[in-house]
Amino acid sequence: MIRVLLTAFEPFGRDPLNSSLEAGRLVAAGPPAGVALEFAGLPWVFGDSITELRRAVARFEPDLVIATGQGGNRPDLTVERVAINLDDAVRAPDRKGNQPVDQPVVPDGPAAYFSSLPVKACVEAVQQAGIPATVSHTAGTHLCNHVFYGLAHLIATERPQLRGGFARLPYLPSQASGREKSASMSAETAAEGIRILIRSTVAALHSPPVGTAPAARRRTWLSRRSV
């Protein structure tokens, strides 16, 4: 059975809700068939969020990590393609008041990492289910990108057999109410989109991740794992 770690962010600012947390709870209560799923909430804090992610990975030893966050300015479920080595929280501090500007997520780390999810296949599968979804080429420079880059760096430097990526979810309808030009998606719909994303990735687990070296392509991704 494939082991999947799903993460979401706690609420931040004055909003008592976070769409990723609400959708994630629903997925945890009804995970896709054939997977063992662990759900973890991450603090809306630079540094602490990556530390908690690493702890969850060490504790659960997943085959796949799907990290999620809220993209309140987005009308659909967006699967992120690229994480960049930049924290630039010029518009808002985190919950502890940290506000890094023009700082690397990982000092001396690569400029960027591609997701190791089958991004386009995931988006197509979600769309085929009638749920709005697109590929995103930027996770911003705040905590969504911070965690995405931290996860990608962990995979690249310590856990090459792990796959992982990031998806952002629109506001919930109750959050969008009163916000001008804000789209929304129900927690139930977002949760189903996440389930499809998980199933699509699990179906592709025997394919090499994006950027895999030619020699590594001769090995299946699960060559050292028992399914």
Short mmCIF file of C-alpha atoms in Angstrom, two decimals:
data_model
loop_
_atom_site.label_atom_id
_atom_site.label_comp_id
_atom_site.label_asym_id
_atom_site.label_seq_id
_atom_site.Cartn_x
_atom_site.Cartn_y
_atom_site.Cartn_z
CA MET A 1 0.00 0.00 0.00
CA ILE A 2 1.36 3.42 -0.97
CA ARG A 3 1.99 5.73 1.97
CA VAL A 4 0.85 9.32 1.36
CA LEU A 5 1.50 12.35 3.55
CA LEU A 6 -0.96 15.20 2.99
CA THR A 7 -0.23 18.58 4.56
CA ALA A 8 -2.20 21.81 4.86
CA PHE A 9 -1.73 25.17 6.53
CA GLU A 10 -3.36 26.46 9.69
CA PRO A 11 -5.50 29.62 9.38
CA PHE A 12 -3.60 32.89 9.24
CA GLY A 13 -4.32 36.59 9.54
CA ARG A 14 -7.79 37.35 10.87
CA ASP A 15 -9.44 34.51 8.97
CA PRO A 16 -10.54 31.62 11.23
CA LEU A 17 -10.47 29.22 8.25
CA ASN A 18 -7.97 27.96 5.73
CA SER A 19 -9.39 26.17 2.70
CA SER A 20 -6.45 23.74 2.53
CA LEU A 21 -7.00 22.67 6.14
CA GLU A 22 -10.75 22.16 5.73
CA ALA A 23 -10.33 20.18 2.50
CA GLY A 24 -7.46 18.18 3.96
CA ARG A 25 -9.56 17.11 6.92
CA LEU A 26 -12.17 15.74 4.53
CA VAL A 27 -9.54 13.80 2.58
CA ALA A 28 -8.16 12.40 5.83
CA ALA A 29 -11.66 11.25 6.79
CA GLY A 30 -12.18 9.62 3.38
CA PRO A 31 -8.85 8.90 1.68
CA PRO A 32 -8.52 7.34 -1.77
CA ALA A 33 -8.72 3.57 -1.87
CA GLY A 34 -5.43 1.73 -1.79
CA VAL A 35 -3.37 4.32 0.10
CA ALA A 36 -2.37 4.74 3.71
CA LEU A 37 -2.81 8.45 4.35
CA GLU A 38 -1.38 10.63 7.10
CA PHE A 39 -2.59 14.22 7.48
CA ALA A 40 -0.56 17.00 9.10
CA GLY A 41 -1.30 20.67 9.65
CA LEU A 42 1.65 23.04 9.24
CA PRO A 43 2.14 26.32 11.12
CA TRP A 44 1.90 29.53 9.12
CA VAL A 45 5.48 30.38 10.14
CA PHE A 46 8.68 30.59 8.13
CA GLY A 47 11.15 27.92 9.16
CA ASP A 48 8.78 26.19 11.60
CA SER A 49 6.60 24.99 8.71
CA ILE A 50 9.51 23.19 7.03
CA THR A 51 10.67 21.78 10.38
CA GLU A 52 7.22 20.32 11.01
CA LEU A 53 7.06 18.95 7.46
CA ARG A 54 10.40 17.19 7.95
CA ARG A 55 9.20 15.75 11.26
CA ALA A 56 6.06 14.40 9.61
CA VAL A 57 8.10 12.80 6.82
CA ALA A 58 10.50 11.21 9.32
CA ARG A 59 7.60 9.96 11.44
CA PHE A 60 5.46 8.51 8.66
CA GLU A 61 8.09 7.56 6.05
CA PRO A 62 5.77 8.29 3.09
CA ASP A 63 6.23 7.34 -0.54
CA LEU A 64 4.45 10.52 -1.64
CA VAL A 65 3.93 13.98 -0.12
CA ILE A 66 1.15 16.27 -1.30
CA ALA A 67 1.46 19.68 0.35
CA THR A 68 -1.45 22.09 -0.02
CA GLY A 69 -2.13 25.73 0.72
CA GLN A 70 -4.73 28.41 0.17
CA GLY A 71 -4.63 30.48 -3.00
CA GLY A 72 -7.42 32.94 -2.29
CA ASN A 73 -6.82 34.93 -5.47
CA ARG A 74 -7.16 31.82 -7.65
CA PRO A 75 -10.41 30.52 -9.17
CA ASP A 76 -9.41 26.86 -9.38
CA LEU A 77 -7.23 24.11 -7.97
CA THR A 78 -3.72 24.86 -9.15
CA VAL A 79 -0.92 22.29 -9.20
CA GLU A 80 2.43 24.03 -8.81
CA ARG A 81 5.22 23.22 -11.22
CA VAL A 82 8.22 25.17 -9.88
CA ALA A 83 9.50 26.09 -6.41
CA ILE A 84 12.02 28.94 -6.17
CA ASN A 85 14.67 29.59 -3.54
CA LEU A 86 13.22 32.89 -2.36
CA ASP A 87 11.33 34.13 0.69
CA ASP A 88 9.88 37.58 0.02
CA ALA A 89 7.10 38.33 2.50
CA VAL A 90 7.02 42.03 1.79
CA ARG A 91 3.20 42.11 1.83
CA ALA A 92 2.53 40.32 5.12
CA PRO A 93 4.38 38.74 8.07
CA ASP A 94 3.80 35.20 9.29
CA ARG A 95 2.00 34.36 12.54
CA LYS A 96 5.13 35.06 14.60
CA GLY A 97 5.76 38.39 12.92
CA ASN A 98 8.60 37.12 10.73
CA GLN A 99 8.80 38.96 7.43
CA PRO A 100 11.84 37.86 5.42
CA VAL A 101 12.48 39.91 2.30
CA ASP A 102 14.81 38.80 -0.51
CA GLN A 103 16.08 35.85 1.56
CA PRO A 104 16.79 32.31 0.33
CA VAL A 105 14.68 29.46 1.63
CA VAL A 106 17.87 27.38 1.79
CA PRO A 107 21.18 29.28 1.77
CA ASP A 108 23.33 28.13 -1.17
CA GLY A 109 20.48 25.94 -2.45
CA PRO A 110 19.63 25.74 -6.16
CA ALA A 111 17.65 28.60 -7.64
CA ALA A 112 14.63 26.35 -8.27
CA TYR A 113 13.24 22.83 -8.28
CA PHE A 114 10.60 21.25 -10.49
CA SER A 115 7.80 19.31 -8.85
CA SER A 116 8.25 15.56 -8.98
CA LEU A 117 4.51 15.06 -9.49
CA PRO A 118 3.08 14.38 -12.96
CA VAL A 119 1.72 17.92 -12.94
CA LYS A 120 -0.08 18.01 -16.29
CA ALA A 121 -1.56 14.53 -15.87
CA CYS A 122 -2.86 15.53 -12.44
CA VAL A 123 -4.50 18.67 -13.78
CA GLU A 124 -6.06 16.81 -16.70
CA ALA A 125 -7.50 14.16 -14.38
CA VAL A 126 -9.01 16.79 -12.08
CA GLN A 127 -10.49 18.64 -15.07
CA GLN A 128 -12.01 15.42 -16.42
CA ALA A 129 -13.89 15.08 -13.15
CA GLY A 130 -15.48 18.48 -13.77
CA ILE A 131 -13.38 20.32 -11.20
CA PRO A 132 -11.64 23.53 -12.35
CA ALA A 133 -7.86 23.03 -12.33
CA THR A 134 -4.78 24.50 -14.00
CA VAL A 135 -1.00 24.20 -13.99
CA SER A 136 0.67 27.02 -12.07
CA HIS A 137 4.20 28.20 -12.75
CA THR A 138 4.55 30.23 -9.57
CA ALA A 139 3.74 29.42 -5.97
CA GLY A 140 4.53 33.01 -5.02
CA THR A 141 7.27 33.95 -2.55
CA HIS A 142 5.45 33.47 0.76
CA LEU A 143 4.85 30.32 2.80
CA CYS A 144 3.33 28.16 0.05
CA ASN A 145 6.51 28.46 -1.97
CA HIS A 146 8.59 28.22 1.23
CA VAL A 147 7.17 24.78 2.07
CA PHE A 148 7.20 23.63 -1.56
CA TYR A 149 10.89 24.49 -1.89
CA GLY A 150 11.68 22.94 1.50
CA LEU A 151 9.98 19.72 0.42
CA ALA A 152 11.74 19.68 -2.97
CA HIS A 153 15.11 20.29 -1.31
CA LEU A 154 14.50 17.46 1.14
CA ILE A 155 13.74 15.13 -1.76
CA ALA A 156 16.77 16.26 -3.78
CA THR A 157 19.29 16.06 -0.97
CA GLU A 158 18.08 13.35 1.43
CA ARG A 159 15.18 11.30 0.06
CA PRO A 160 15.59 10.74 -3.69
CA GLN A 161 13.01 7.91 -3.71
CA LEU A 162 10.31 10.23 -2.34
CA ARG A 163 7.96 12.16 -4.61
CA GLY A 164 6.20 15.34 -3.68
CA GLY A 165 4.63 18.56 -4.82
CA PHE A 166 2.30 21.39 -3.95
CA ALA A 167 -1.25 22.42 -4.84
CA ARG A 168 -3.18 25.58 -3.94
CA LEU A 169 -6.92 25.79 -3.36
CA PRO A 170 -9.35 28.71 -3.76
CA TYR A 171 -11.21 30.30 -0.88
CA LEU A 172 -14.16 28.47 0.63
CA PRO A 173 -17.52 30.08 -0.21
CA SER A 174 -17.80 31.50 3.32
CA GLN A 175 -14.37 33.11 2.94
CA ALA A 176 -15.12 34.62 -0.45
CA SER A 177 -18.32 36.26 0.77
CA GLY A 178 -17.71 39.99 0.97
CA ARG A 179 -14.39 39.83 -0.85
CA GLU A 180 -14.55 41.62 -4.18
CA LYS A 181 -13.80 39.46 -7.22
CA SER A 182 -12.99 36.39 -5.12
CA ALA A 183 -13.76 32.98 -6.57
CA SER A 184 -14.47 30.04 -4.30
CA MET A 185 -14.68 26.26 -4.17
CA SER A 186 -16.46 24.10 -1.62
CA ALA A 187 -14.32 22.06 0.74
CA GLU A 188 -15.97 18.91 -0.61
CA THR A 189 -15.04 19.74 -4.21
CA ALA A 190 -11.51 20.71 -3.25
CA ALA A 191 -11.13 17.47 -1.27
CA GLU A 192 -12.22 15.43 -4.27
CA GLY A 193 -9.70 17.29 -6.40
CA ILE A 194 -6.96 16.36 -3.94
CA ARG A 195 -8.06 12.72 -3.97
CA ILE A 196 -7.82 12.71 -7.78
CA LEU A 197 -4.40 14.34 -7.60
CA ILE A 198 -3.25 11.59 -5.24
CA ARG A 199 -4.69 8.82 -7.42
CA SER A 200 -3.10 10.29 -10.56
CA THR A 201 0.30 10.45 -8.91
CA VAL A 202 0.06 6.94 -7.48
CA ALA A 203 -0.79 5.67 -10.99
CA ALA A 204 2.45 7.22 -12.27
CA LEU A 205 4.73 6.05 -9.49
CA HIS A 206 6.60 3.63 -11.73
CA SER A 207 7.64 6.49 -14.03
CA PRO A 208 10.86 8.44 -13.29
CA PRO A 209 10.43 11.87 -11.65
CA VAL A 210 11.02 15.03 -13.69
CA GLY A 211 14.76 15.61 -14.11
CA THR A 212 15.82 12.07 -13.26
CA ALA A 213 19.31 11.22 -14.54
CA PRO A 214 19.49 8.75 -17.47
CA ALA A 215 21.09 6.00 -15.36
CA ALA A 216 18.35 6.30 -12.78
CA ARG A 217 15.68 5.94 -15.47
CA ARG A 218 16.58 2.27 -15.75
CA ARG A 219 15.27 1.72 -12.22
CA THR A 220 11.62 1.95 -11.34
CA TRP A 221 10.72 4.41 -8.63
CA LEU A 222 9.57 1.65 -6.31
CA SER A 223 12.52 -0.66 -6.95
CA ARG A 224 13.52 -0.55 -3.29
CA ARG A 225 10.00 -0.60 -1.91
CA SER A 226 7.45 -3.30 -1.38
CA VAL A 227 3.92 -2.44 -2.49
#
